[in-house]
PDB file of C-alpha atoms and ligand atoms in Angstrom:
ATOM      1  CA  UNK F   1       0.000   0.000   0.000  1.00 46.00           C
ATOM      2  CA  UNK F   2       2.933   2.197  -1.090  1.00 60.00           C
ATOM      3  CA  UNK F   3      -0.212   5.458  -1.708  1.00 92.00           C
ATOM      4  CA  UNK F   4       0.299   5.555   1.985  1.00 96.00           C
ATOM      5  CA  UNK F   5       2.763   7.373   3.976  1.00 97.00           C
ATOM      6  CA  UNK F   6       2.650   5.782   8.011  1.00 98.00           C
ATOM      7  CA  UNK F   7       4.749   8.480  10.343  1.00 98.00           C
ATOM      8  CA  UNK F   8       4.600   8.094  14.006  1.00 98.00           C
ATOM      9  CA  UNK F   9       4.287  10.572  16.899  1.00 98.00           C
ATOM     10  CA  UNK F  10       5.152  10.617  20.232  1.00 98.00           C
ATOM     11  CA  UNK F  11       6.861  12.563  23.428  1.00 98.00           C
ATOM     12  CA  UNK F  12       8.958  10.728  25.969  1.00 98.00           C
ATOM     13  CA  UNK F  13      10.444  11.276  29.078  1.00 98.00           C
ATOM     14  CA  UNK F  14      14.393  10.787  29.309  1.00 98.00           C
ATOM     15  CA  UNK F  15      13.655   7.241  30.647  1.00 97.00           C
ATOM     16  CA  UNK F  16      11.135   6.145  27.851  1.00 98.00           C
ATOM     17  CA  UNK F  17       8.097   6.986  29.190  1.00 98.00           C
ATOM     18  CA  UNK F  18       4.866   8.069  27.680  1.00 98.00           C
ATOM     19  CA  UNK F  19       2.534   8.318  30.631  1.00 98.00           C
ATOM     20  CA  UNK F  20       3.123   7.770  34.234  1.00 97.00           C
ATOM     21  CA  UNK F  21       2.481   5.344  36.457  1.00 96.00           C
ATOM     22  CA  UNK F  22      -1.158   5.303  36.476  1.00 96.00           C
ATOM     23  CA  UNK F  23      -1.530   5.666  32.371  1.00 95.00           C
ATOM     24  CA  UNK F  24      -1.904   9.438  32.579  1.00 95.00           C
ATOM     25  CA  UNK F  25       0.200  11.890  30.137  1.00 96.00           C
ATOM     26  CA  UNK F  26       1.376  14.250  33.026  1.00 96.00           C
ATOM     27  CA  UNK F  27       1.660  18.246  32.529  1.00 96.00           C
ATOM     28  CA  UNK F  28       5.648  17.663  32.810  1.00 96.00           C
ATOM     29  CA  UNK F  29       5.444  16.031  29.279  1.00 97.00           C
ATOM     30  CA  UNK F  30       3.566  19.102  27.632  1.00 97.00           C
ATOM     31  CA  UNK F  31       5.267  21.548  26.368  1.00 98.00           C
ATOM     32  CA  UNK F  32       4.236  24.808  23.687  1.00 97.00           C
ATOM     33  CA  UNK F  33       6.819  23.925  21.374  1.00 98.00           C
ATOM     34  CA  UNK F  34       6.106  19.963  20.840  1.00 98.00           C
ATOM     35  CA  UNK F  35       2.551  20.849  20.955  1.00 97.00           C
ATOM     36  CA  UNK F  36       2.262  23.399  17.829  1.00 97.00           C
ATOM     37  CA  UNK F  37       4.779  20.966  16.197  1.00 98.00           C
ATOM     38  CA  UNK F  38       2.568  17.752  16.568  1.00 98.00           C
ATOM     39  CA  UNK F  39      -0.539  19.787  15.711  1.00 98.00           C
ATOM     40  CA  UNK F  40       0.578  21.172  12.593  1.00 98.00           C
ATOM     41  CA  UNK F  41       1.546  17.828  11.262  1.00 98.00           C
ATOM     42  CA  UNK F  42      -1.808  16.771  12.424  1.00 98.00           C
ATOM     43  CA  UNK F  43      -3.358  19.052  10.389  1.00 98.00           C
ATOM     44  CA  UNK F  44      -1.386  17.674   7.523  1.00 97.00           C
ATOM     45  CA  UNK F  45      -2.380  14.558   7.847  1.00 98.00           C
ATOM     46  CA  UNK F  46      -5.253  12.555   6.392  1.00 98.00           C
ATOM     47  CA  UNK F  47      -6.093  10.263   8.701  1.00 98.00           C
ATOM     48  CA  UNK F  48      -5.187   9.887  12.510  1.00 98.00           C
ATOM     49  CA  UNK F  49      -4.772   6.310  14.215  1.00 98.00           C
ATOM     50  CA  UNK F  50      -4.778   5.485  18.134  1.00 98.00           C
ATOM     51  CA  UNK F  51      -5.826   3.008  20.862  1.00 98.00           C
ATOM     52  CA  UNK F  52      -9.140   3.886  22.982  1.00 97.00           C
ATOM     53  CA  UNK F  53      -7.121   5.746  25.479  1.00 96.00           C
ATOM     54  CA  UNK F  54      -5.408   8.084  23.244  1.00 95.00           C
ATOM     55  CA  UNK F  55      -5.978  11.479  21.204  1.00 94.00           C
ATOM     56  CA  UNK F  56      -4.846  14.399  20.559  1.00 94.00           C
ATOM     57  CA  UNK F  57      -7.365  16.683  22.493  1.00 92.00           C
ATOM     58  CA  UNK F  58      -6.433  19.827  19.524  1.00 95.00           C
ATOM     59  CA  UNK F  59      -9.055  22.624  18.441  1.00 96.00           C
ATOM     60  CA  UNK F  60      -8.887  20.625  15.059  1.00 96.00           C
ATOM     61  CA  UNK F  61      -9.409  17.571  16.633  1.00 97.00           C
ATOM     62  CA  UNK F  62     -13.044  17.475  15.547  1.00 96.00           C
ATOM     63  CA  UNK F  63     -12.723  17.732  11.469  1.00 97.00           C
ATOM     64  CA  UNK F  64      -9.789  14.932  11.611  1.00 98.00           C
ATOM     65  CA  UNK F  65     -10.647  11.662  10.222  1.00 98.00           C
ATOM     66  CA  UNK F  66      -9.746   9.066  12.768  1.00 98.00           C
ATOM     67  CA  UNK F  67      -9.466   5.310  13.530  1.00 98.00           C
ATOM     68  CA  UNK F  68      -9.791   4.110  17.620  1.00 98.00           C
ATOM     69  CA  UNK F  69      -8.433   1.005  17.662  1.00 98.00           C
ATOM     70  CA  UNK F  70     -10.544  -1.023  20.035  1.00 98.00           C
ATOM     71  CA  UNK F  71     -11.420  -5.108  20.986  1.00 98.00           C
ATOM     72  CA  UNK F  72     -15.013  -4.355  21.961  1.00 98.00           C
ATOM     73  CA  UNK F  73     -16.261  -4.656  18.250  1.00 98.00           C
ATOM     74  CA  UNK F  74     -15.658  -7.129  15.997  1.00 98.00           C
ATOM     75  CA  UNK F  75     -13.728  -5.354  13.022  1.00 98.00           C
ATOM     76  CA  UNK F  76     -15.033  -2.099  12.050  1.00 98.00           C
ATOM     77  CA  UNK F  77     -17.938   0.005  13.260  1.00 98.00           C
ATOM     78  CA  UNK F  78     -19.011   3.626  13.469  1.00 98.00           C
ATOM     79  CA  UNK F  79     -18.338   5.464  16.532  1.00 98.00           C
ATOM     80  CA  UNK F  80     -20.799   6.420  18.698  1.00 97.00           C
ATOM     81  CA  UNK F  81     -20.122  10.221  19.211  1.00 97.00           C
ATOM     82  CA  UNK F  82     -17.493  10.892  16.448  1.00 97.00           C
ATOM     83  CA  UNK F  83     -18.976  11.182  12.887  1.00 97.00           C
ATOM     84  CA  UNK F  84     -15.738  11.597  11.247  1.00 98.00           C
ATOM     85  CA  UNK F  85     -14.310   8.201  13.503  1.00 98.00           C
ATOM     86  CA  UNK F  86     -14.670   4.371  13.122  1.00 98.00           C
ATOM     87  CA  UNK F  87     -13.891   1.909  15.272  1.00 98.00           C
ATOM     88  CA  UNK F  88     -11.291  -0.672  13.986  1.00 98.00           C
ATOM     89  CA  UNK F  89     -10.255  -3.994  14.991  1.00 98.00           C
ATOM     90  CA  UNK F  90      -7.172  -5.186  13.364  1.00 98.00           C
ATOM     91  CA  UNK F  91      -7.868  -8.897  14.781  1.00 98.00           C
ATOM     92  CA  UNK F  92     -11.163  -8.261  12.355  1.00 98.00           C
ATOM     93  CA  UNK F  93     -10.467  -6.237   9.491  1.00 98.00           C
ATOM     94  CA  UNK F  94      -6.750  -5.138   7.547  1.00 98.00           C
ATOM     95  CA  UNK F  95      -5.630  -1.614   7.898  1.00 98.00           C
ATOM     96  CA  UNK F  96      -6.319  -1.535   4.338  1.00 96.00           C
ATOM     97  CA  UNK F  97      -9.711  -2.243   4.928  1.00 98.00           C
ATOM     98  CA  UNK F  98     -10.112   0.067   7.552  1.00 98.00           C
ATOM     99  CA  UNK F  99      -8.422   2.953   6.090  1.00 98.00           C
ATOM    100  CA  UNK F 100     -10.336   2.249   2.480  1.00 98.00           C
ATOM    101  CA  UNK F 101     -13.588   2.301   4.633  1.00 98.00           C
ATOM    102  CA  UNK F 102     -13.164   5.627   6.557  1.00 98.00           C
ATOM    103  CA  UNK F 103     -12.334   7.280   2.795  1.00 98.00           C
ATOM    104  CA  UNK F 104      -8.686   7.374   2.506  1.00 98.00           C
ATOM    105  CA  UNK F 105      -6.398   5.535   0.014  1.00 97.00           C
ATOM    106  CA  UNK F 106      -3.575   7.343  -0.541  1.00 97.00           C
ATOM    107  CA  UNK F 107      -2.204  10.281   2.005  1.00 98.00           C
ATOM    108  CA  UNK F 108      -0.166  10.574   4.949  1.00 98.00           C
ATOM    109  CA  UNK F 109      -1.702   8.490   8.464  1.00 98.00           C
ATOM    110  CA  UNK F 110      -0.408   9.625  11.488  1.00 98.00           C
ATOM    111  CA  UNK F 111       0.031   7.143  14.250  1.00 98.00           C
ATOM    112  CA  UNK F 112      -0.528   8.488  17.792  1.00 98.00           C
ATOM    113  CA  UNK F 113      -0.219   5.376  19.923  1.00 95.00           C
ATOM    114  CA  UNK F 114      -0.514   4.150  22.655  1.00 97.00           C
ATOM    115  CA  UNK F 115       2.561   1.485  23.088  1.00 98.00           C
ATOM    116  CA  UNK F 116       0.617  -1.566  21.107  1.00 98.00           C
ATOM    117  CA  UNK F 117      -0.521   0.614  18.377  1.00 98.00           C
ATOM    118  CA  UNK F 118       2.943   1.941  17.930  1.00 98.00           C
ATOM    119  CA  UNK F 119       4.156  -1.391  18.439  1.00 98.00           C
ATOM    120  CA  UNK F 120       1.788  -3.182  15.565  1.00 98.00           C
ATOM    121  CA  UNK F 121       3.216  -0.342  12.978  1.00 98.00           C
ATOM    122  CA  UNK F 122       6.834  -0.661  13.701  1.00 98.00           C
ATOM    123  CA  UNK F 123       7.522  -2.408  10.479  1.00 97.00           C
ATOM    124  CA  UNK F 124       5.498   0.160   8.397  1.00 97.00           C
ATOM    125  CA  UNK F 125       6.687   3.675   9.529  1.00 98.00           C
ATOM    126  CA  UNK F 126       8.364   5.764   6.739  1.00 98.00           C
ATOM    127  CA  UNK F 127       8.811   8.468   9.433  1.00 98.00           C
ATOM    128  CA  UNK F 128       8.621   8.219  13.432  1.00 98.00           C
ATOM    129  CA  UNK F 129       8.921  11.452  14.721  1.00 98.00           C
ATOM    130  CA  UNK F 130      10.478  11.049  18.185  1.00 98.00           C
ATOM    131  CA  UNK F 131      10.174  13.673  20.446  1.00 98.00           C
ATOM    132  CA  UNK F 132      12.395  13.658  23.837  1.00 98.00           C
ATOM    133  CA  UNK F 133      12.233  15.544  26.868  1.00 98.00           C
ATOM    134  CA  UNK F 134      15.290  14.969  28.415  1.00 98.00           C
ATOM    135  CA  UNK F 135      15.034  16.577  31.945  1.00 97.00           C
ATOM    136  CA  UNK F 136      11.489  14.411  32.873  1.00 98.00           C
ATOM    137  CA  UNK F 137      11.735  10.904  34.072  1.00 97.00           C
ATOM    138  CA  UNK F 138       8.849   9.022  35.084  1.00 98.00           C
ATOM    139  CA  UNK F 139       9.830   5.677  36.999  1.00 96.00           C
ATOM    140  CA  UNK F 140       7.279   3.115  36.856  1.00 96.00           C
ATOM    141  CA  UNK F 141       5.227   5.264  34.150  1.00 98.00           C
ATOM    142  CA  UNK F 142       4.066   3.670  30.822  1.00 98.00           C
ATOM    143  CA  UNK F 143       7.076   2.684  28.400  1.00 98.00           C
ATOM    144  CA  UNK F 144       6.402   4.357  24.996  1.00 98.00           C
ATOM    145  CA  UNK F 145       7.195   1.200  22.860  1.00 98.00           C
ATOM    146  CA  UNK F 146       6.926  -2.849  23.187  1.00 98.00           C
ATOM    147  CA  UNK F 147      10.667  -3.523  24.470  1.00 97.00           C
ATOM    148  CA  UNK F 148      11.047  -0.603  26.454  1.00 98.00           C
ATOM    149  CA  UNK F 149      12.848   0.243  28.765  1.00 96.00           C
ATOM    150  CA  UNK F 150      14.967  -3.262  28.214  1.00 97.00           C
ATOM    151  CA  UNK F 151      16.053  -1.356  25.398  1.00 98.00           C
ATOM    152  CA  UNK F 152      15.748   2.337  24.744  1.00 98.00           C
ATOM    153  CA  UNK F 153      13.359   3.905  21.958  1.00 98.00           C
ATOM    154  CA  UNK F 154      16.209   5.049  20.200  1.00 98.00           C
ATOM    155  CA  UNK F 155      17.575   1.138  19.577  1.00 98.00           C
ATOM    156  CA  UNK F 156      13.735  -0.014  19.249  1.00 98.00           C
ATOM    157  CA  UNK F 157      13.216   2.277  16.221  1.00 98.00           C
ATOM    158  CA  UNK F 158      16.749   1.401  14.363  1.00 98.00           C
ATOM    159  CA  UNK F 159      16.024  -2.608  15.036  1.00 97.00           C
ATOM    160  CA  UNK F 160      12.931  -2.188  12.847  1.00 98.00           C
ATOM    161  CA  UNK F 161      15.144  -0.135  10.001  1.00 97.00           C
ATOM    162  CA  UNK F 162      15.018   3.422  10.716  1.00 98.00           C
ATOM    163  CA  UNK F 163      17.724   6.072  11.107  1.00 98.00           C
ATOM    164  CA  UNK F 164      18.402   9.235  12.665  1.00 98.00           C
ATOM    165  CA  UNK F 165      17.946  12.588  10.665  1.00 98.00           C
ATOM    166  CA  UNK F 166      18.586  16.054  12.172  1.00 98.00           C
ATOM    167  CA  UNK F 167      17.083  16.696  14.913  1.00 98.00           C
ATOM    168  CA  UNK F 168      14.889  20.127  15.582  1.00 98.00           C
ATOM    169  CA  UNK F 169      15.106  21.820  19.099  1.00 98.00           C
ATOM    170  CA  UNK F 170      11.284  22.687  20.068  1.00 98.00           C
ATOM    171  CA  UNK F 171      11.729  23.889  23.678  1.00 97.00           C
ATOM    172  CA  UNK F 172      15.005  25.287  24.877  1.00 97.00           C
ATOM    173  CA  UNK F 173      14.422  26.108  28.070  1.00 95.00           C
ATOM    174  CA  UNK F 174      13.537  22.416  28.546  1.00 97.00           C
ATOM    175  CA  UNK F 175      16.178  20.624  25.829  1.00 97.00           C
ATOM    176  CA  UNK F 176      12.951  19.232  23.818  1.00 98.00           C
ATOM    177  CA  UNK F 177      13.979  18.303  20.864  1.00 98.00           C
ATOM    178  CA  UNK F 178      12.153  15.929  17.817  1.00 98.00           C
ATOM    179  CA  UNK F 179      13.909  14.085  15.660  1.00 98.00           C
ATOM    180  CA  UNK F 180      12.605  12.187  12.634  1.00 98.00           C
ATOM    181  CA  UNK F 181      13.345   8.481  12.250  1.00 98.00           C
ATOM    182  CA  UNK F 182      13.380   7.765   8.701  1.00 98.00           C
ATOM    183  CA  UNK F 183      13.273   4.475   6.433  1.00 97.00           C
ATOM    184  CA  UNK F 184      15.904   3.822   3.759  1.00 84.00           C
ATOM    185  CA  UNK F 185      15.411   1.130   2.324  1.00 68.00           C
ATOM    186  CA  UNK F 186      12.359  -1.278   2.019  1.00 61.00           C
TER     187      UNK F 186
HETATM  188  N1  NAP T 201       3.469  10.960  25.291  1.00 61.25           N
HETATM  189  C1  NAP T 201       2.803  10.726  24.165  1.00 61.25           C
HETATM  190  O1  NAP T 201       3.182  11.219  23.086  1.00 61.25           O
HETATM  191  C2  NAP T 201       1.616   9.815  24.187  1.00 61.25           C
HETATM  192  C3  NAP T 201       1.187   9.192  23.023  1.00 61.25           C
HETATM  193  C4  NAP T 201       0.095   8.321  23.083  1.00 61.25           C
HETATM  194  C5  NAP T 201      -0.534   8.080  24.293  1.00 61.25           C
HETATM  195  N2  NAP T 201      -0.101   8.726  25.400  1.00 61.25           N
HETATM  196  C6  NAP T 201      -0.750   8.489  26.688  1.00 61.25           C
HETATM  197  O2  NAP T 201      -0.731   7.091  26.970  1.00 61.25           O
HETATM  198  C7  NAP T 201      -1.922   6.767  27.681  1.00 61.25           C
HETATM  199  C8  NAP T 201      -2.766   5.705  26.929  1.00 61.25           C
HETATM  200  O3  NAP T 201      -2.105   4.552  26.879  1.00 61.25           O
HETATM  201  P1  NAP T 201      -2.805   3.120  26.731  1.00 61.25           P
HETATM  202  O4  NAP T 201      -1.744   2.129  27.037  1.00 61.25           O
HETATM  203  O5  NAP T 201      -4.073   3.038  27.465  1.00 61.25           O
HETATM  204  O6  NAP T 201      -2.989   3.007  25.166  1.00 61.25           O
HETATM  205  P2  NAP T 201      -4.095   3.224  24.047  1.00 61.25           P
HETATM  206  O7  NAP T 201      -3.461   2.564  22.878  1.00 61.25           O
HETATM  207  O8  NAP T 201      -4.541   4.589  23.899  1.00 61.25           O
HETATM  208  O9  NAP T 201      -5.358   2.397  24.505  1.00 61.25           O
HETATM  209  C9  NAP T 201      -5.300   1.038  24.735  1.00 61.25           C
HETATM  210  C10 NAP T 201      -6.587   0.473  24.186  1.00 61.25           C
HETATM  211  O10 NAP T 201      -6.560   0.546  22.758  1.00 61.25           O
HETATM  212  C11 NAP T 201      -7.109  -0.627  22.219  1.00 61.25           C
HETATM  213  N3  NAP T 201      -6.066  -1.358  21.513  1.00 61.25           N
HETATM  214  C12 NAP T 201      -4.723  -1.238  21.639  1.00 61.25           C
HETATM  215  N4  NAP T 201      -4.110  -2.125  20.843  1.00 61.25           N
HETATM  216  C13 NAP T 201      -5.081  -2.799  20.179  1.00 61.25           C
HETATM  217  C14 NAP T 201      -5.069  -3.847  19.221  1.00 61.25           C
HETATM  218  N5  NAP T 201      -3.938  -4.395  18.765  1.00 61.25           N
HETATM  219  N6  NAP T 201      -6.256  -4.291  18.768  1.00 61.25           N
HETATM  220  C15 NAP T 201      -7.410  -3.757  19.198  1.00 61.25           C
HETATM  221  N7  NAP T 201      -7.488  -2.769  20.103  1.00 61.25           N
HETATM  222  C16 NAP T 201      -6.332  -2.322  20.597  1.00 61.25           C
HETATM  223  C17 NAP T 201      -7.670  -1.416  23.381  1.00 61.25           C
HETATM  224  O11 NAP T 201      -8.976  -0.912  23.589  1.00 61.25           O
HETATM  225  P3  NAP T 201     -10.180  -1.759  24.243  1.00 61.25           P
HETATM  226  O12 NAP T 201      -9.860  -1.835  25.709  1.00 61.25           O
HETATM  227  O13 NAP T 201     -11.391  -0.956  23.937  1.00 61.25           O
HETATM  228  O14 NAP T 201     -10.178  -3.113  23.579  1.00 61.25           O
HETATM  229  C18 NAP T 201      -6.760  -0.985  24.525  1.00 61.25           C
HETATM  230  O15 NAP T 201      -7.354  -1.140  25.809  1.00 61.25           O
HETATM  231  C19 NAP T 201      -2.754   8.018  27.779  1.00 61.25           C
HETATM  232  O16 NAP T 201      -2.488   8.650  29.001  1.00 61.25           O
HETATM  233  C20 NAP T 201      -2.208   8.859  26.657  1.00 61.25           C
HETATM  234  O17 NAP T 201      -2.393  10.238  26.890  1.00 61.25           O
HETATM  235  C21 NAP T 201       0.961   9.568  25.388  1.00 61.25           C
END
């Protein structure tokens, strides 16, 4: 399905973290700079993927096609409060499917987690975009990928054939910086 371009998003703490301890992405791992960065490439993309307990929470959020990845249906099915949303389950239905059945073919899908969705597209990403904040740790929180913190993010993403391009400092005060992980070579 080459007419689509897969990038992935995410923040992390120094120690690989996504959310803390009780599945919660704490204040600490907001900041202005990463925000208007991941929005802006929301905006750009066609399609937005994530588990049940993830989303963006944007002022665009609402005119963003969308697929909540969920076990509680059987493959695909509307959702009950977002028009421009289905419900997928990738145990019932293909991503093709899915994506073909929300409207969109060819474009740019932006993966948004949490840790098993990221994890189930690992092989797929033509971008991750990795954003680190480098003075947060949050011991015991939730590990952004499958694998981690056995090993980091960093050596999760190359395993799977992706490589380091500049990165791009979004907060200075705070050392956030995002750097994009990209594919060479299929
Ligand atoms: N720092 C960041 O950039 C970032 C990024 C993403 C998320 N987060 C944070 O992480 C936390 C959410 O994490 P979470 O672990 O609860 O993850 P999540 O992926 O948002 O939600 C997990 C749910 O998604 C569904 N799901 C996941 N994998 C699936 C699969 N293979 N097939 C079918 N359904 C699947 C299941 O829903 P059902 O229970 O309905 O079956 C599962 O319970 C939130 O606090 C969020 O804000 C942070």
């Amino acid at each position: 399905m080459a007419a689509l371009r897969i990038e992935g998003y995410v923040i992390v703490s120094a120690d690989g973290m996504l959310a803390n301890a009780n599945r919660v992405m704490p204040d600490e791992l907001r900041f202005e700079g990463d925000k208007r960065f991941f929005s802006s490439a929301l905006d750009r993309a066609d399609l937005v993927v994530h588990g049940r307990h993830s989303g963006e929470d944007q002022p665009n959020s609402p005119q963003r096609k969308r697929l909540v990845m969920t076990r509680t249906i059987s493959a695909i099915a509307p959702h009950p409060s977002n028009p421009k949303a289905l419900l997928w389950n990738p145990g019932g239905a293909s991503f093709e499917a899915a994506c073909h059945r929300i409207g969109v073919d060819s474009g740019t899908v932006a993966i948004i987690g949490g840790p098993e969705v990221f994890g189930m597209f690992m092989d797929r990403y033509d971008t991750f975009w990795l954003s680190e904040a480098p003075r947060v740790r949050l011991p015991g929180g939730e590990p952004c990928f499958p694998g981690v913190p056995a090993q980091s993010p960093q050596l999760i993403l190359a395993a799977h054939g992706l490589t380091p391009g500049p990165s791009e400092v979004l907060d200075v005060a705070d050392g956030v910086s995002v750097t994009p992980w990209r594919r060479t070579a299929r």
